[in-house]
Amino acid sequence: MPRSTRDADVSHDLRKAIQRTGYYPDVVADGVFSAAGGEEVVSYFVHHETTFDHEEVRRHLTALLLTPTRLVIAHTDEHPGDDLLPEPYTSTTTEAVTLTSIRTVVVTRMVANPTKGVAPPAEAVLTIGWGGVGRLDLEPAACSDPSCDADHGYTGTLAGDDYTLRVSAAAEGADAVAGLLAFAEALSARTRG
């Protein structure tokens, strides 16, 4: 799953992690390493999940990798044949974000039974923001007078939400949660300003 060694190239370990998923490893590795652009990989996290699309079961793989200068996010999905490609196919989408562009690294840890002290988190959520995607949530504004029927306009929030990944010990295992947290720590260390 995840590995991070300060300033050591872990590309070989990343390739092995992709291979272990058994999910089109050559295709996934080709997309991931092409997006890395020849840079060394200093940390990574590989997340393989099953998705349900109506009556079909499909798989999805996300690879997060950290280079000395960029965060690379790669998603590979499988698809049944269609009008354009009659054979089943995969699609790999990659996004490379310069580390200097990253504005926020938000980590949420869920720990069960906190009264018993520190324990490994049961879940972790990593949200990374760099301003590429924003979400505007609007709702009608109101006042505290329950009989008021005046139009008070709208109120809302603008939130950056470029990428979010949730990992659960119940679904993916405790190692996956620890791995996501290790990747988040490595990313945070490289984006501190």
mmCIF file of N, CA, C and O in Angstrom, residues 127-178:
data_model
loop_
_atom_site.group_PDB
_atom_site.id
_atom_site.type_symbol
_atom_site.label_atom_id
_atom_site.label_comp_id
_atom_site.label_asym_id
_atom_site.label_seq_id
_atom_site.Cartn_x
_atom_site.Cartn_y
_atom_site.Cartn_z
ATOM 1 N N THR A 127 -8.381 15.205 2.469
ATOM 2 C CA THR A 127 -8.895 16.169 1.507
ATOM 3 C C THR A 127 -7.771 17.119 1.156
ATOM 4 O O THR A 127 -7.125 17.680 2.047
ATOM 5 N N ILE A 128 -7.542 17.282 -0.135
ATOM 6 C CA ILE A 128 -6.454 18.133 -0.623
ATOM 7 C C ILE A 128 -7.071 19.230 -1.485
ATOM 8 O O ILE A 128 -7.870 18.942 -2.387
ATOM 9 N N GLY A 129 -6.719 20.468 -1.198
ATOM 10 C CA GLY A 129 -7.259 21.592 -1.960
ATOM 11 C C GLY A 129 -6.160 22.403 -2.618
ATOM 12 O O GLY A 129 -5.163 22.719 -1.984
ATOM 13 N N TRP A 130 -6.351 22.717 -3.886
ATOM 14 C CA TRP A 130 -5.390 23.569 -4.600
ATOM 15 C C TRP A 130 -6.103 24.605 -5.455
ATOM 16 O O TRP A 130 -5.488 25.311 -6.240
ATOM 17 N N GLY A 131 -7.414 24.711 -5.315
ATOM 18 C CA GLY A 131 -8.143 25.762 -6.019
ATOM 19 C C GLY A 131 -8.590 25.388 -7.410
ATOM 20 O O GLY A 131 -9.101 26.236 -8.135
ATOM 21 N N GLY A 132 -8.436 24.153 -7.793
ATOM 22 C CA GLY A 132 -8.865 23.721 -9.121
ATOM 23 C C GLY A 132 -10.363 23.512 -9.197
ATOM 24 O O GLY A 132 -10.982 23.709 -10.226
ATOM 25 N N VAL A 133 -10.978 23.108 -8.080
ATOM 26 C CA VAL A 133 -12.410 22.846 -8.031
ATOM 27 C C VAL A 133 -12.976 23.569 -6.829
ATOM 28 O O VAL A 133 -12.427 23.479 -5.729
ATOM 29 N N GLY A 134 -14.040 24.276 -7.043
ATOM 30 C CA GLY A 134 -14.719 24.942 -5.948
ATOM 31 C C GLY A 134 -16.179 24.533 -5.941
ATOM 32 O O GLY A 134 -16.753 24.219 -6.977
ATOM 33 N N ARG A 135 -16.770 24.542 -4.787
ATOM 34 C CA ARG A 135 -18.178 24.173 -4.653
ATOM 35 C C ARG A 135 -18.881 25.330 -3.967
ATOM 36 O O ARG A 135 -18.438 25.828 -2.940
ATOM 37 N N LEU A 136 -19.981 25.759 -4.573
ATOM 38 C CA LEU A 136 -20.772 26.839 -4.019
ATOM 39 C C LEU A 136 -22.111 26.254 -3.585
ATOM 40 O O LEU A 136 -22.854 25.711 -4.401
ATOM 41 N N ASP A 137 -22.385 26.307 -2.296
ATOM 42 C CA ASP A 137 -23.646 25.817 -1.744
ATOM 43 C C ASP A 137 -24.481 27.019 -1.342
ATOM 44 O O ASP A 137 -24.102 27.773 -0.436
ATOM 45 N N LEU A 138 -25.614 27.210 -2.030
ATOM 46 C CA LEU A 138 -26.500 28.334 -1.740
ATOM 47 C C LEU A 138 -27.817 27.839 -1.179
ATOM 48 O O LEU A 138 -28.281 26.756 -1.519
ATOM 49 N N GLU A 139 -28.406 28.671 -0.338
ATOM 50 C CA GLU A 139 -29.742 28.391 0.183
ATOM 51 C C GLU A 139 -30.408 29.727 0.459
ATOM 52 O O GLU A 139 -29.729 30.744 0.663
ATOM 53 N N PRO A 140 -31.725 29.738 0.441
ATOM 54 C CA PRO A 140 -32.411 31.002 0.735
ATOM 55 C C PRO A 140 -32.069 31.488 2.144
ATOM 56 O O PRO A 140 -32.030 30.701 3.092
ATOM 57 N N ALA A 141 -31.814 32.772 2.262
ATOM 58 C CA ALA A 141 -31.529 33.365 3.568
ATOM 59 C C ALA A 141 -32.846 33.606 4.300
ATOM 60 O O ALA A 141 -33.893 33.780 3.679
ATOM 61 N N ALA A 142 -32.783 33.575 5.586
ATOM 62 C CA ALA A 142 -33.983 33.786 6.395
ATOM 63 C C ALA A 142 -33.631 34.640 7.608
ATOM 64 O O ALA A 142 -32.463 34.806 7.951
ATOM 65 N N CYS A 143 -34.646 35.143 8.241
ATOM 66 C CA CYS A 143 -34.425 35.879 9.482
ATOM 67 C C CYS A 143 -35.046 35.087 10.627
ATOM 68 O O CYS A 143 -35.693 34.065 10.414
ATOM 69 N N SER A 144 -34.876 35.569 11.841
ATOM 70 C CA SER A 144 -35.345 34.819 13.014
ATOM 71 C C SER A 144 -36.845 34.989 13.273
ATOM 72 O O SER A 144 -37.393 34.310 14.125
ATOM 73 N N ASP A 145 -37.503 35.875 12.530
ATOM 74 C CA ASP A 145 -38.943 36.094 12.725
ATOM 75 C C ASP A 145 -39.721 35.023 11.957
ATOM 76 O O ASP A 145 -39.709 35.006 10.723
ATOM 77 N N PRO A 146 -40.417 34.113 12.666
ATOM 78 C CA PRO A 146 -41.123 33.024 11.973
ATOM 79 C C PRO A 146 -42.282 33.499 11.098
ATOM 80 O O PRO A 146 -42.688 32.800 10.170
ATOM 81 N N SER A 147 -42.792 34.690 11.314
ATOM 82 C CA SER A 147 -43.908 35.178 10.496
ATOM 83 C C SER A 147 -43.439 36.033 9.319
ATOM 84 O O SER A 147 -44.251 36.486 8.527
ATOM 85 N N CYS A 148 -42.147 36.243 9.194
ATOM 86 C CA CYS A 148 -41.597 37.077 8.118
ATOM 87 C C CYS A 148 -41.658 36.317 6.800
ATOM 88 O O CYS A 148 -41.257 35.168 6.699
ATOM 89 N N ASP A 149 -42.174 36.995 5.761
ATOM 90 C CA ASP A 149 -42.200 36.365 4.443
ATOM 91 C C ASP A 149 -41.419 37.191 3.417
ATOM 92 O O ASP A 149 -41.599 37.058 2.215
ATOM 93 N N ALA A 150 -40.550 38.050 3.893
ATOM 94 C CA ALA A 150 -39.733 38.884 3.004
ATOM 95 C C ALA A 150 -38.650 38.051 2.335
ATOM 96 O O ALA A 150 -38.216 37.027 2.852
ATOM 97 N N ASP A 151 -38.246 38.516 1.172
ATOM 98 C CA ASP A 151 -37.145 37.858 0.439
ATOM 99 C C ASP A 151 -35.835 38.399 1.002
ATOM 100 O O ASP A 151 -35.526 39.583 0.880
ATOM 101 N N HIS A 152 -35.064 37.546 1.647
ATOM 102 C CA HIS A 152 -33.798 37.956 2.247
ATOM 103 C C HIS A 152 -32.601 37.596 1.378
ATOM 104 O O HIS A 152 -31.461 37.636 1.848
ATOM 105 N N GLY A 153 -32.854 37.208 0.148
ATOM 106 C CA GLY A 153 -31.758 36.852 -0.757
ATOM 107 C C GLY A 153 -31.254 35.446 -0.477
ATOM 108 O O GLY A 153 -32.010 34.577 -0.042
ATOM 109 N N TYR A 154 -29.980 35.268 -0.704
ATOM 110 C CA TYR A 154 -29.382 33.950 -0.517
ATOM 111 C C TYR A 154 -28.165 34.037 0.381
ATOM 112 O O TYR A 154 -27.530 35.074 0.500
ATOM 113 N N THR A 155 -27.855 32.941 0.993
ATOM 114 C CA THR A 155 -26.639 32.805 1.782
ATOM 115 C C THR A 155 -25.980 31.503 1.358
ATOM 116 O O THR A 155 -26.633 30.620 0.794
ATOM 117 N N GLY A 156 -24.711 31.395 1.597
ATOM 118 C CA GLY A 156 -24.060 30.156 1.188
ATOM 119 C C GLY A 156 -22.606 30.120 1.568
ATOM 120 O O GLY A 156 -22.090 31.023 2.229
ATOM 121 N N THR A 157 -21.977 29.062 1.140
ATOM 122 C CA THR A 157 -20.552 28.896 1.385
ATOM 123 C C THR A 157 -19.860 28.503 0.087
ATOM 124 O O THR A 157 -20.424 27.810 -0.755
ATOM 125 N N LEU A 158 -18.649 28.959 -0.034
ATOM 126 C CA LEU A 158 -17.783 28.592 -1.151
ATOM 127 C C LEU A 158 -16.671 27.748 -0.560
ATOM 128 O O LEU A 158 -15.943 28.190 0.327
ATOM 129 N N ALA A 159 -16.580 26.514 -1.015
ATOM 130 C CA ALA A 159 -15.588 25.595 -0.446
ATOM 131 C C ALA A 159 -14.732 25.003 -1.550
ATOM 132 O O ALA A 159 -15.244 24.597 -2.585
ATOM 133 N N GLY A 160 -13.439 24.974 -1.312
ATOM 134 C CA GLY A 160 -12.537 24.265 -2.212
ATOM 135 C C GLY A 160 -12.570 22.792 -1.859
ATOM 136 O O GLY A 160 -12.533 22.429 -0.686
ATOM 137 N N ASP A 161 -12.712 21.956 -2.825
ATOM 138 C CA ASP A 161 -12.831 20.525 -2.564
ATOM 139 C C ASP A 161 -12.261 19.778 -3.762
ATOM 140 O O ASP A 161 -12.985 19.106 -4.485
ATOM 141 N N ASP A 162 -10.950 19.906 -3.971
ATOM 142 C CA ASP A 162 -10.357 19.343 -5.168
ATOM 143 C C ASP A 162 -10.264 17.826 -5.141
ATOM 144 O O ASP A 162 -10.499 17.177 -6.144
ATOM 145 N N TYR A 163 -9.904 17.248 -4.011
ATOM 146 C CA TYR A 163 -9.787 15.803 -3.958
ATOM 147 C C TYR A 163 -10.003 15.304 -2.537
ATOM 148 O O TYR A 163 -9.436 15.849 -1.594
ATOM 149 N N THR A 164 -10.816 14.273 -2.401
ATOM 150 C CA THR A 164 -11.063 13.655 -1.101
ATOM 151 C C THR A 164 -11.015 12.142 -1.247
ATOM 152 O O THR A 164 -11.568 11.593 -2.205
ATOM 153 N N LEU A 165 -10.344 11.484 -0.309
ATOM 154 C CA LEU A 165 -10.280 10.024 -0.280
ATOM 155 C C LEU A 165 -10.545 9.560 1.146
ATOM 156 O O LEU A 165 -9.919 10.044 2.083
ATOM 157 N N ARG A 166 -11.480 8.631 1.291
ATOM 158 C CA ARG A 166 -11.838 8.060 2.597
ATOM 159 C C ARG A 166 -11.424 6.596 2.603
ATOM 160 O O ARG A 166 -11.701 5.864 1.669
ATOM 161 N N VAL A 167 -10.780 6.177 3.676
ATOM 162 C CA VAL A 167 -10.356 4.783 3.836
ATOM 163 C C VAL A 167 -10.824 4.311 5.204
ATOM 164 O O VAL A 167 -10.686 5.024 6.196
ATOM 165 N N SER A 168 -11.369 3.111 5.239
ATOM 166 C CA SER A 168 -11.925 2.554 6.463
ATOM 167 C C SER A 168 -11.243 1.239 6.802
ATOM 168 O O SER A 168 -11.028 0.397 5.922
ATOM 169 N N ALA A 169 -10.929 1.047 8.066
ATOM 170 C CA ALA A 169 -10.333 -0.214 8.506
ATOM 171 C C ALA A 169 -11.303 -1.366 8.282
ATOM 172 O O ALA A 169 -10.893 -2.477 7.942
ATOM 173 N N ALA A 170 -12.596 -1.132 8.433
ATOM 174 C CA ALA A 170 -13.590 -2.188 8.241
ATOM 175 C C ALA A 170 -13.629 -2.652 6.786
ATOM 176 O O ALA A 170 -13.806 -3.835 6.514
ATOM 177 N N ALA A 171 -13.450 -1.738 5.852
ATOM 178 C CA ALA A 171 -13.536 -2.090 4.430
ATOM 179 C C ALA A 171 -12.183 -2.446 3.817
ATOM 180 O O ALA A 171 -12.058 -3.433 3.104
ATOM 181 N N GLU A 172 -11.172 -1.633 4.085
ATOM 182 C CA GLU A 172 -9.872 -1.827 3.432
ATOM 183 C C GLU A 172 -8.793 -2.372 4.344
ATOM 184 O O GLU A 172 -7.723 -2.738 3.876
ATOM 185 N N GLY A 173 -9.017 -2.355 5.638
ATOM 186 C CA GLY A 173 -8.029 -2.863 6.587
ATOM 187 C C GLY A 173 -7.291 -1.742 7.297
ATOM 188 O O GLY A 173 -7.174 -0.625 6.796
ATOM 189 N N ALA A 174 -6.785 -2.076 8.464
ATOM 190 C CA ALA A 174 -6.067 -1.100 9.283
ATOM 191 C C ALA A 174 -4.800 -0.605 8.601
ATOM 192 O O ALA A 174 -4.415 0.562 8.757
ATOM 193 N N ASP A 175 -4.135 -1.459 7.814
ATOM 194 C CA ASP A 175 -2.924 -1.039 7.103
ATOM 195 C C ASP A 175 -3.226 0.056 6.091
ATOM 196 O O ASP A 175 -2.418 0.956 5.882
ATOM 197 N N ALA A 176 -4.399 -0.026 5.460
ATOM 198 C CA ALA A 176 -4.773 1.002 4.487
ATOM 199 C C ALA A 176 -4.976 2.348 5.177
ATOM 200 O O ALA A 176 -4.553 3.389 4.663
ATOM 201 N N VAL A 177 -5.621 2.332 6.332
ATOM 202 C CA VAL A 177 -5.826 3.582 7.079
ATOM 203 C C VAL A 177 -4.471 4.163 7.482
ATOM 204 O O VAL A 177 -4.214 5.355 7.286
ATOM 205 N N ALA A 178 -3.603 3.327 8.012
ATOM 206 C CA ALA A 178 -2.267 3.789 8.404
ATOM 207 C C ALA A 178 -1.503 4.311 7.194
ATOM 208 O O ALA A 178 -0.783 5.311 7.281
#
